[in-house]
CSV table of C-alpha atoms in Angstrom, one decimal:
chain,number,residue,atom,x,y,z
A,1,UNK,CA,21.5,122.8,43.3
A,2,UNK,CA,21.3,119.8,40.8
A,3,UNK,CA,24.5,118.9,39.2
A,4,UNK,CA,24.8,119.4,35.4
A,5,UNK,CA,24.8,116.0,33.8
A,6,UNK,CA,27.8,115.3,31.6
A,7,UNK,CA,27.7,113.6,28.2
A,8,UNK,CA,30.0,112.5,25.3
A,9,UNK,CA,31.5,115.4,23.4
A,10,UNK,CA,32.0,113.6,20.1
A,11,UNK,CA,30.6,110.8,18.2
A,12,UNK,CA,34.0,109.1,17.8
A,13,UNK,CA,34.5,109.5,21.6
A,14,UNK,CA,31.2,107.7,22.1
A,15,UNK,CA,31.8,105.0,19.5
A,16,UNK,CA,35.3,104.2,21.0
A,17,UNK,CA,34.0,104.2,24.7
A,18,UNK,CA,31.0,102.0,23.9
A,19,UNK,CA,33.1,99.7,21.8
A,20,UNK,CA,35.6,99.8,24.6
A,21,UNK,CA,32.8,98.6,27.1
A,22,UNK,CA,31.8,95.7,24.7
A,23,UNK,CA,35.4,94.7,23.9
A,24,UNK,CA,36.6,92.8,26.7
A,25,UNK,CA,37.8,89.4,27.7
A,26,UNK,CA,34.5,88.0,26.1
A,27,UNK,CA,35.9,89.1,22.6
A,28,UNK,CA,39.7,88.3,23.0
A,29,UNK,CA,39.3,85.2,25.1
A,30,UNK,CA,35.7,84.0,24.8
A,31,UNK,CA,35.2,84.3,21.1
A,32,UNK,CA,38.3,82.7,19.8
A,33,UNK,CA,37.6,79.8,22.3
A,34,UNK,CA,34.0,79.4,21.0
A,35,UNK,CA,35.2,79.6,17.4
A,36,UNK,CA,38.0,76.9,17.9
A,37,UNK,CA,35.3,74.6,19.6
A,38,UNK,CA,32.6,75.0,17.0
A,39,UNK,CA,34.1,74.4,13.7
A,40,UNK,CA,36.2,77.8,13.2
A,41,UNK,CA,35.1,79.3,9.9
A,42,UNK,CA,31.6,77.9,10.3
A,43,UNK,CA,31.1,79.5,13.7
A,44,UNK,CA,32.5,82.8,12.2
A,45,UNK,CA,30.0,82.8,9.4
A,46,UNK,CA,27.0,82.1,11.8
A,47,UNK,CA,28.3,84.7,14.3
A,48,UNK,CA,28.3,87.4,11.7
A,49,UNK,CA,24.6,86.4,10.8
A,50,UNK,CA,23.6,86.4,14.4
A,51,UNK,CA,25.2,89.9,15.1
A,52,UNK,CA,22.7,91.3,12.8
A,53,UNK,CA,19.7,89.1,13.8
A,54,UNK,CA,20.0,89.5,17.6
A,55,UNK,CA,23.0,91.5,18.8
A,56,UNK,CA,22.3,94.6,16.9
A,57,UNK,CA,18.7,95.0,17.8
A,58,UNK,CA,19.7,94.2,21.4
A,59,UNK,CA,22.5,96.8,21.4
A,60,UNK,CA,20.1,99.4,19.9
A,61,UNK,CA,17.3,98.6,22.3
A,62,UNK,CA,19.6,99.0,25.4
A,63,UNK,CA,21.2,102.3,24.0
A,64,UNK,CA,17.7,103.5,23.1
A,65,UNK,CA,16.3,103.1,26.7
A,66,UNK,CA,19.1,105.1,28.1
A,67,UNK,CA,19.1,107.7,25.2
A,68,UNK,CA,15.5,108.5,25.5
A,69,UNK,CA,15.4,108.7,29.4
A,70,UNK,CA,18.9,110.6,29.6
A,71,UNK,CA,19.4,108.9,32.9
A,72,UNK,CA,21.0,105.7,34.6
A,73,UNK,CA,19.3,102.5,34.3
A,74,UNK,CA,17.1,102.6,37.4
A,75,UNK,CA,15.6,106.0,36.4
A,76,UNK,CA,15.3,104.9,32.6
A,77,UNK,CA,13.5,101.6,33.3
A,78,UNK,CA,11.2,103.1,35.8
A,79,UNK,CA,10.3,105.8,33.2
A,80,UNK,CA,9.9,103.3,30.5
A,81,UNK,CA,7.3,101.3,32.8
A,82,UNK,CA,5.7,104.5,34.2
A,83,UNK,CA,2.3,103.9,32.6
A,84,UNK,CA,2.2,100.2,33.8
A,85,UNK,CA,4.3,99.2,36.8
A,86,UNK,CA,6.9,101.7,37.5
A,87,UNK,CA,8.2,99.7,40.5
A,88,UNK,CA,8.8,96.7,38.2
A,89,UNK,CA,11.0,98.9,35.9
A,90,UNK,CA,12.9,100.2,38.9
A,91,UNK,CA,13.3,96.8,40.3
A,92,UNK,CA,14.8,95.5,37.1
A,93,UNK,CA,17.1,98.6,37.3
A,94,UNK,CA,18.2,97.6,40.7
A,95,UNK,CA,18.9,94.1,39.5
A,96,UNK,CA,21.1,95.4,36.6
A,97,UNK,CA,22.7,97.5,39.2
A,98,UNK,CA,23.6,94.5,41.5
A,99,UNK,CA,24.5,92.6,38.4
A,100,UNK,CA,27.1,95.1,37.4
A,101,UNK,CA,28.7,95.0,40.9
A,102,UNK,CA,28.6,91.2,40.8
A,103,UNK,CA,30.3,91.3,37.4
A,104,UNK,CA,32.9,93.8,38.3
A,105,UNK,CA,33.7,91.7,41.6
A,106,UNK,CA,34.9,88.7,39.6
A,107,UNK,CA,35.9,90.7,36.4
A,108,UNK,CA,38.4,92.8,38.4
A,109,UNK,CA,40.0,89.7,39.8
A,110,UNK,CA,40.6,88.3,36.3
A,111,UNK,CA,41.7,91.7,35.0
A,112,UNK,CA,44.2,91.7,37.9
A,113,UNK,CA,45.5,88.3,36.6
A,114,UNK,CA,46.0,89.8,33.2
A,115,UNK,CA,48.0,92.8,34.8
A,116,UNK,CA,50.2,90.4,36.8
A,117,UNK,CA,50.9,88.4,33.7
A,118,UNK,CA,51.8,91.6,31.8
A,119,UNK,CA,54.5,92.3,34.4
A,120,UNK,CA,55.9,88.7,34.5
A,121,UNK,CA,58.0,89.0,31.1
A,122,UNK,CA,59.6,92.2,32.6
A,123,UNK,CA,60.4,90.5,35.8
A,124,UNK,CA,62.0,87.6,33.9
A,125,UNK,CA,64.0,90.0,31.6
A,126,UNK,CA,65.8,91.5,34.6
A,127,UNK,CA,66.3,88.1,36.2
A,128,UNK,CA,63.9,88.4,39.0
A,129,UNK,CA,63.0,84.8,39.1
A,130,UNK,CA,61.0,84.7,42.3
A,131,UNK,CA,58.9,87.7,41.3
A,132,UNK,CA,58.3,86.0,38.0
A,133,UNK,CA,57.0,82.9,39.6
A,134,UNK,CA,54.9,85.0,41.9
A,135,UNK,CA,53.3,86.9,39.1
A,136,UNK,CA,52.5,83.9,37.0
A,137,UNK,CA,51.4,81.8,39.8
A,138,UNK,CA,48.1,81.6,41.7
A,139,UNK,CA,48.0,82.8,45.1
A,140,UNK,CA,45.6,84.7,47.5
A,141,UNK,CA,48.3,87.3,48.1
A,142,UNK,CA,48.8,88.1,44.3
A,143,UNK,CA,45.0,88.4,44.0
A,144,UNK,CA,44.8,90.9,46.9
A,145,UNK,CA,47.6,93.0,45.3
A,146,UNK,CA,46.4,93.0,41.8
A,147,UNK,CA,42.6,93.3,42.2
A,148,UNK,CA,42.7,96.5,44.1
A,149,UNK,CA,45.2,97.8,41.5
A,150,UNK,CA,42.8,97.2,38.8
A,151,UNK,CA,40.0,98.7,40.9
A,152,UNK,CA,42.2,102.0,41.4
A,153,UNK,CA,43.1,102.3,37.8
A,154,UNK,CA,39.4,102.1,36.9
A,155,UNK,CA,38.4,104.6,39.9
A,156,UNK,CA,41.2,107.0,38.6
A,157,UNK,CA,39.5,107.2,35.2
A,158,UNK,CA,35.8,107.4,36.6
A,159,UNK,CA,36.8,110.2,38.9
A,160,UNK,CA,37.7,112.3,35.9
A,161,UNK,CA,34.1,112.2,34.7
A,162,UNK,CA,32.5,111.2,31.3
A,163,UNK,CA,34.5,113.8,29.1
A,164,UNK,CA,37.8,113.9,30.6
A,165,UNK,CA,37.8,110.4,32.0
A,166,UNK,CA,35.8,107.9,30.1
A,167,UNK,CA,35.8,109.6,26.6
A,168,UNK,CA,39.5,110.8,26.8
A,169,UNK,CA,40.9,107.5,28.0
A,170,UNK,CA,38.8,105.5,25.5
A,171,UNK,CA,40.3,107.5,22.8
A,172,UNK,CA,43.6,106.6,23.9
A,173,UNK,CA,43.3,103.0,24.9
A,174,UNK,CA,41.2,101.7,21.9
A,175,UNK,CA,43.7,102.6,19.2
A,176,UNK,CA,46.5,101.1,21.3
A,177,UNK,CA,44.5,98.0,21.8
A,178,UNK,CA,44.0,97.8,17.9
A,179,UNK,CA,47.6,98.5,17.2
A,180,UNK,CA,48.9,95.7,19.5
A,181,UNK,CA,46.2,93.4,18.1
A,182,UNK,CA,47.3,93.9,14.5
A,183,UNK,CA,51.0,93.9,15.5
A,184,UNK,CA,50.8,90.4,17.0
A,185,UNK,CA,48.7,88.9,14.2
A,186,UNK,CA,51.3,90.1,11.9
A,187,UNK,CA,54.1,88.5,13.9
A,188,UNK,CA,52.2,85.2,14.5
A,189,UNK,CA,51.6,85.0,10.8
A,190,UNK,CA,55.2,84.6,10.1
A,191,UNK,CA,55.5,81.3,12.2
A,192,UNK,CA,55.3,77.8,11.4
A,193,UNK,CA,51.8,76.4,11.9
A,194,UNK,CA,49.9,79.8,11.5
A,195,UNK,CA,48.7,79.0,8.1
A,196,UNK,CA,46.8,75.9,9.2
A,197,UNK,CA,45.2,78.2,11.9
A,198,UNK,CA,44.2,80.8,9.3
A,199,UNK,CA,42.7,78.1,7.2
A,200,UNK,CA,40.8,76.4,10.1
A,201,UNK,CA,39.4,79.8,11.1
A,202,UNK,CA,38.7,81.5,7.8
A,203,UNK,CA,37.6,78.5,5.7
A,204,UNK,CA,33.9,77.3,6.8
A,205,UNK,CA,33.0,73.8,6.9
A,206,UNK,CA,29.4,74.3,5.4
A,207,UNK,CA,28.3,70.9,6.8
A,208,UNK,CA,28.5,72.2,10.4
A,209,UNK,CA,26.6,75.5,9.7
A,210,UNK,CA,23.2,73.9,10.6
A,211,UNK,CA,24.5,72.4,13.9
A,212,UNK,CA,22.0,73.6,16.6
A,213,UNK,CA,24.8,73.7,19.2
A,214,UNK,CA,26.9,75.9,16.9
A,215,UNK,CA,24.0,78.2,16.3
A,216,UNK,CA,23.0,78.7,20.0
A,217,UNK,CA,26.7,79.2,20.8
A,218,UNK,CA,26.9,81.8,18.3
A,219,UNK,CA,23.8,83.6,19.5
A,220,UNK,CA,25.1,83.5,23.1
A,221,UNK,CA,28.6,84.7,22.3
A,222,UNK,CA,27.3,87.6,20.1
A,223,UNK,CA,25.0,88.8,23.0
A,224,UNK,CA,27.6,88.5,25.7
A,225,UNK,CA,30.5,89.9,23.7
A,226,UNK,CA,28.6,93.2,23.3
A,227,UNK,CA,28.3,93.6,27.1
A,228,UNK,CA,24.4,93.5,26.8
A,229,UNK,CA,22.1,93.1,29.6
A,230,UNK,CA,23.9,94.8,32.6
A,231,UNK,CA,23.2,98.3,31.6
A,232,UNK,CA,26.7,99.5,30.3
A,233,UNK,CA,25.2,100.4,26.9
A,234,UNK,CA,22.2,102.1,28.6
A,235,UNK,CA,24.3,104.5,30.7
A,236,UNK,CA,26.5,105.4,27.6
A,237,UNK,CA,23.4,105.9,25.5
A,238,UNK,CA,22.2,108.4,28.2
A,239,UNK,CA,25.4,110.4,27.9
A,240,UNK,CA,24.6,111.0,24.0
A,241,UNK,CA,23.0,114.1,23.0
A,242,UNK,CA,19.3,113.8,22.4
A,243,UNK,CA,19.5,114.6,18.7
A,244,UNK,CA,22.1,111.9,17.9
A,245,UNK,CA,21.6,109.3,15.1
A,246,UNK,CA,21.3,106.4,17.3
A,247,UNK,CA,20.8,103.7,14.6
A,248,UNK,CA,24.0,104.8,12.8
A,249,UNK,CA,26.1,104.9,16.0
A,250,UNK,CA,24.6,101.5,17.2
A,251,UNK,CA,26.0,100.0,13.8
A,252,UNK,CA,29.3,101.7,14.3
A,253,UNK,CA,29.7,100.3,17.9
A,254,UNK,CA,28.6,96.8,16.8
A,255,UNK,CA,30.9,96.8,13.8
A,256,UNK,CA,34.1,97.8,15.7
A,257,UNK,CA,33.4,95.4,18.5
A,258,UNK,CA,32.9,92.5,15.9
A,259,UNK,CA,36.0,93.6,14.1
A,260,UNK,CA,38.0,93.2,17.3
A,261,UNK,CA,36.4,89.8,17.9
A,262,UNK,CA,37.3,88.7,14.4
A,263,UNK,CA,40.9,90.0,14.8
A,264,UNK,CA,41.2,88.2,18.2
A,265,UNK,CA,40.2,85.1,16.3
A,266,UNK,CA,43.0,85.9,13.7
A,267,UNK,CA,45.4,86.1,16.7
A,268,UNK,CA,44.3,83.2,19.0
A,269,UNK,CA,43.5,80.4,16.8
A,270,UNK,CA,46.6,80.5,14.5
A,271,UNK,CA,48.6,80.8,17.8
A,272,UNK,CA,46.9,77.5,19.0
A,273,UNK,CA,48.2,75.9,15.8
A,274,UNK,CA,51.7,77.3,16.4
A,275,UNK,CA,51.7,76.0,19.9
A,276,UNK,CA,50.6,72.5,18.6
A,277,UNK,CA,53.4,72.6,16.1
A,278,UNK,CA,55.9,73.5,18.9
A,279,UNK,CA,54.7,70.5,20.8
A,280,UNK,CA,52.3,72.1,23.2
A,281,UNK,CA,49.0,70.1,23.9
A,282,UNK,CA,46.3,72.1,22.8
A,283,UNK,CA,43.2,70.0,21.8
A,284,UNK,CA,41.8,66.9,23.6
A,285,UNK,CA,38.9,65.0,21.9
A,286,UNK,CA,38.6,67.6,19.3
A,287,UNK,CA,38.0,70.4,22.0
A,288,UNK,CA,40.4,73.1,23.5
A,289,UNK,CA,41.8,72.1,26.7
A,290,UNK,CA,40.2,74.2,29.6
A,291,UNK,CA,39.5,77.9,28.7
A,292,UNK,CA,41.4,79.1,31.7
A,293,UNK,CA,44.3,77.1,30.6
A,294,UNK,CA,44.2,78.8,27.2
A,295,UNK,CA,45.2,82.1,28.3
A,296,UNK,CA,47.5,81.3,31.4
A,297,UNK,CA,49.0,77.9,30.3
A,298,UNK,CA,49.0,77.2,26.5
A,299,UNK,CA,49.9,80.7,25.3
A,300,UNK,CA,52.6,81.3,27.9
A,301,UNK,CA,53.9,77.8,26.9
A,302,UNK,CA,53.9,79.1,23.4
A,303,UNK,CA,55.7,82.3,24.1
A,304,UNK,CA,58.4,80.3,26.2
A,305,UNK,CA,59.1,78.2,23.0
A,306,UNK,CA,59.9,81.5,21.1
A,307,UNK,CA,63.1,82.4,22.9
A,308,UNK,CA,63.9,86.0,24.1
A,309,UNK,CA,61.4,87.4,21.6
A,310,UNK,CA,58.8,85.4,23.4
A,311,UNK,CA,59.1,87.8,26.2
A,312,UNK,CA,58.2,90.6,24.4
A,313,UNK,CA,55.3,88.7,22.5
A,314,UNK,CA,54.0,87.8,25.9
A,315,UNK,CA,54.4,91.3,27.4
A,316,UNK,CA,52.3,92.7,24.3
A,317,UNK,CA,49.8,90.1,24.6
A,318,UNK,CA,48.9,90.6,28.3
A,319,UNK,CA,49.1,94.4,28.0
A,320,UNK,CA,46.6,94.0,25.2
A,321,UNK,CA,44.5,91.9,27.6
A,322,UNK,CA,44.7,94.4,30.4
A,323,UNK,CA,43.5,97.2,28.2
A,324,UNK,CA,40.6,95.1,27.1
A,325,UNK,CA,39.8,94.4,30.7
A,326,UNK,CA,40.1,98.1,31.8
A,327,UNK,CA,37.7,99.5,29.1
A,328,UNK,CA,35.1,97.0,30.4
A,329,UNK,CA,35.5,97.8,34.0
A,330,UNK,CA,35.3,101.5,33.2
A,331,UNK,CA,31.9,101.1,31.8
A,332,UNK,CA,30.5,98.7,34.4
A,333,UNK,CA,31.7,101.1,37.3
A,334,UNK,CA,30.0,104.0,35.7
A,335,UNK,CA,26.6,102.4,36.2
A,336,UNK,CA,26.5,102.4,40.1
A,337,UNK,CA,28.5,105.7,40.3
A,338,UNK,CA,25.9,107.4,38.1
A,339,UNK,CA,23.1,106.0,40.2
A,340,UNK,CA,24.6,107.3,43.4
A,341,UNK,CA,25.1,110.7,41.6
A,342,UNK,CA,21.8,111.1,40.1
A,343,UNK,CA,19.5,109.3,42.6
A,344,UNK,CA,21.1,110.0,45.9
A,345,UNK,CA,23.0,113.5,45.2
A,346,UNK,CA,26.4,112.0,45.8
A,347,UNK,CA,29.4,114.1,44.3
A,348,UNK,CA,31.1,112.0,41.6
A,349,UNK,CA,34.4,111.6,43.9
A,350,UNK,CA,32.2,110.4,46.9
A,351,UNK,CA,30.3,107.9,44.7
A,352,UNK,CA,33.5,106.6,43.0
A,353,UNK,CA,35.2,105.9,46.2
A,354,UNK,CA,32.2,104.4,47.5
A,355,UNK,CA,31.5,102.0,44.7
A,356,UNK,CA,35.3,101.1,44.7
A,357,UNK,CA,35.2,100.3,48.4
A,358,UNK,CA,32.0,98.1,47.9
A,359,UNK,CA,33.8,96.3,44.9
A,360,UNK,CA,36.9,95.7,47.0
A,361,UNK,CA,34.8,94.2,49.7
A,362,UNK,CA,32.9,91.9,47.2
A,363,UNK,CA,35.9,90.9,45.2
A,364,UNK,CA,37.7,90.1,48.5
A,365,UNK,CA,34.9,87.9,49.5
A,366,UNK,CA,35.2,85.9,46.3
A,367,UNK,CA,39.0,85.8,46.6
A,368,UNK,CA,38.8,84.4,50.2
A,369,UNK,CA,36.0,81.7,49.0
A,370,UNK,CA,37.6,81.3,45.6
A,371,UNK,CA,37.1,77.5,45.1
A,372,UNK,CA,33.4,77.4,45.2
A,373,UNK,CA,32.2,81.1,44.9
A,374,UNK,CA,34.3,82.4,41.8
A,375,UNK,CA,32.6,79.8,39.5
A,376,UNK,CA,29.1,80.2,41.0
A,377,UNK,CA,29.1,83.9,40.6
A,378,UNK,CA,30.2,83.7,37.0
A,379,UNK,CA,27.6,80.9,36.2
A,380,UNK,CA,24.7,82.9,37.9
A,381,UNK,CA,25.6,86.2,36.1
A,382,UNK,CA,26.2,84.8,32.5
A,383,UNK,CA,23.7,82.1,32.4
A,384,UNK,CA,20.8,83.8,34.1
A,385,UNK,CA,21.1,87.6,34.6
A,386,UNK,CA,22.5,88.6,31.3
A,387,UNK,CA,20.0,86.8,29.0
A,388,UNK,CA,17.0,87.6,31.3
A,389,UNK,CA,17.8,91.3,31.4
A,390,UNK,CA,18.3,91.2,27.7
A,391,UNK,CA,14.8,89.6,27.3
A,392,UNK,CA,13.3,92.2,29.8
A,393,UNK,CA,14.8,95.1,27.7
A,394,UNK,CA,13.1,93.7,24.5
A,395,UNK,CA,9.7,93.3,26.3
A,396,UNK,CA,10.1,96.9,27.8
A,397,UNK,CA,10.6,98.5,24.4
A,398,UNK,CA,8.4,96.1,22.3
A,399,UNK,CA,5.4,95.9,24.6
A,400,UNK,CA,5.5,98.0,27.6
A,401,UNK,CA,6.7,101.5,26.8
A,402,UNK,CA,3.6,103.4,25.7
A,403,UNK,CA,2.0,99.9,24.9
A,404,UNK,CA,5.0,99.2,22.5
A,405,UNK,CA,4.2,102.4,20.5
A,406,UNK,CA,7.4,104.3,21.5
A,407,UNK,CA,9.9,102.6,19.2
A,408,UNK,CA,7.1,102.2,16.5
A,409,UNK,CA,6.6,106.0,16.4
A,410,UNK,CA,10.5,106.3,16.2
A,411,UNK,CA,10.6,103.9,13.4
A,412,UNK,CA,7.6,105.0,11.4
A,413,UNK,CA,7.9,104.8,7.7
A,414,UNK,CA,10.6,102.6,6.1
A,415,UNK,CA,11.9,101.3,9.5
A,416,UNK,CA,8.4,100.5,10.9
A,417,UNK,CA,9.4,96.7,10.4
A,418,UNK,CA,12.4,97.0,12.8
A,419,UNK,CA,10.0,98.0,15.7
A,420,UNK,CA,7.9,94.9,14.9
A,421,UNK,CA,11.0,92.8,14.8
A,422,UNK,CA,12.1,93.8,18.0
A,423,UNK,CA,8.6,93.3,19.4
A,424,UNK,CA,7.9,89.7,18.0
A,425,UNK,CA,11.2,88.1,16.9
A,426,UNK,CA,13.8,89.2,19.2
A,427,UNK,CA,12.3,88.0,22.4
A,428,UNK,CA,11.9,84.5,20.9
A,429,UNK,CA,15.7,84.4,19.9
A,430,UNK,CA,16.5,85.7,23.3
A,431,UNK,CA,14.5,83.1,25.1
A,432,UNK,CA,16.2,80.5,22.9
A,433,UNK,CA,19.6,81.8,24.1
A,434,UNK,CA,18.5,81.9,27.8
A,435,UNK,CA,17.0,78.3,27.6
A,436,UNK,CA,20.3,76.9,26.1
A,437,UNK,CA,22.8,78.7,28.4
A,438,UNK,CA,20.6,78.1,31.6
A,439,UNK,CA,19.4,74.5,31.1
A,440,UNK,CA,21.6,72.8,28.4
A,441,UNK,CA,25.2,74.4,28.9
């Protein structure tokens, strides 16, 4: 007997879950770093423009593919290519599936770091200096403790299904994330140096807006921050009821994700100026010192200069980062789980544990070969797979699915221009992003 396919029970649940999938380390870590390195306010302005020009259509395209098919990415893409080359569509679905596994393999390691750093202030608070050093250090043992812990947290939510697991926990975690973010911004705003950070972030230098490097960086960041190109949004779109207003929901998800990225900039960039004001080296030759150091060195150094309150600020910040990580790992794990359930008849519990075991093996392989494999995996995934899959989705919807007529029929009347925009303009913009990140980064 076929299993009844679950779905989201409310629009709010879907928006929070999809935004949670998009709101990850790319927003709270990547976006402020890009803004700081590309002119602050100028980058912010261009980023908002690019969200509408590229990210919104890309988000809609991916959600649309899943929503129309009411199936996982392998089935959805095979169906979209049915009239031409169904094997090509299915193969792309399998590439996305492999990409989700690859992404989760390194993302779970980084998420484990966030979890360890969130416990470190508690260890210091009770005087456990050795535990504190272990939690904030960098060791294989720490990775092998906290990576599986993050995998188990994710599995615990996935096991409960779409309604009781993904939707329920998204409705809990996302408001907490937003509350912590706003609370940290409010506190940081009271410290010396914050005003200069707010100014650098919010006041654009119009002379930098035409900088090609800034524009391409904004395009890439807008695409990556919405978790596009791996199938997360396709699987979430498939869990929507067939009669839902997809354009409206797409807009809501994009605006919530962009709002979180904007708030993250309001937190991180003033924090950098506060750290600089407190004697911490933040910039070298006008660029932020290494991105990894931003989260795991510069900000902890800043928290250390705050005295006892710094323990609570550090705890809050890394709990925030852990929640952002978890909402992303949930969505990516659901891709292979749904594939095993729908294509191979697994029970959800069986599929969840199989996927978790595979992820543990892959993550463990990266941990054991960390020096050369970690950076390589991230590079292949972010510079090649994500933009190429995004381009493939645009081509699928704009040119292949019923000869490009599927979306055109859906968007007849006043929205007909949108179908043509997805067909002709978006592939060009996406190719520009791919060319930049693959060959010029």
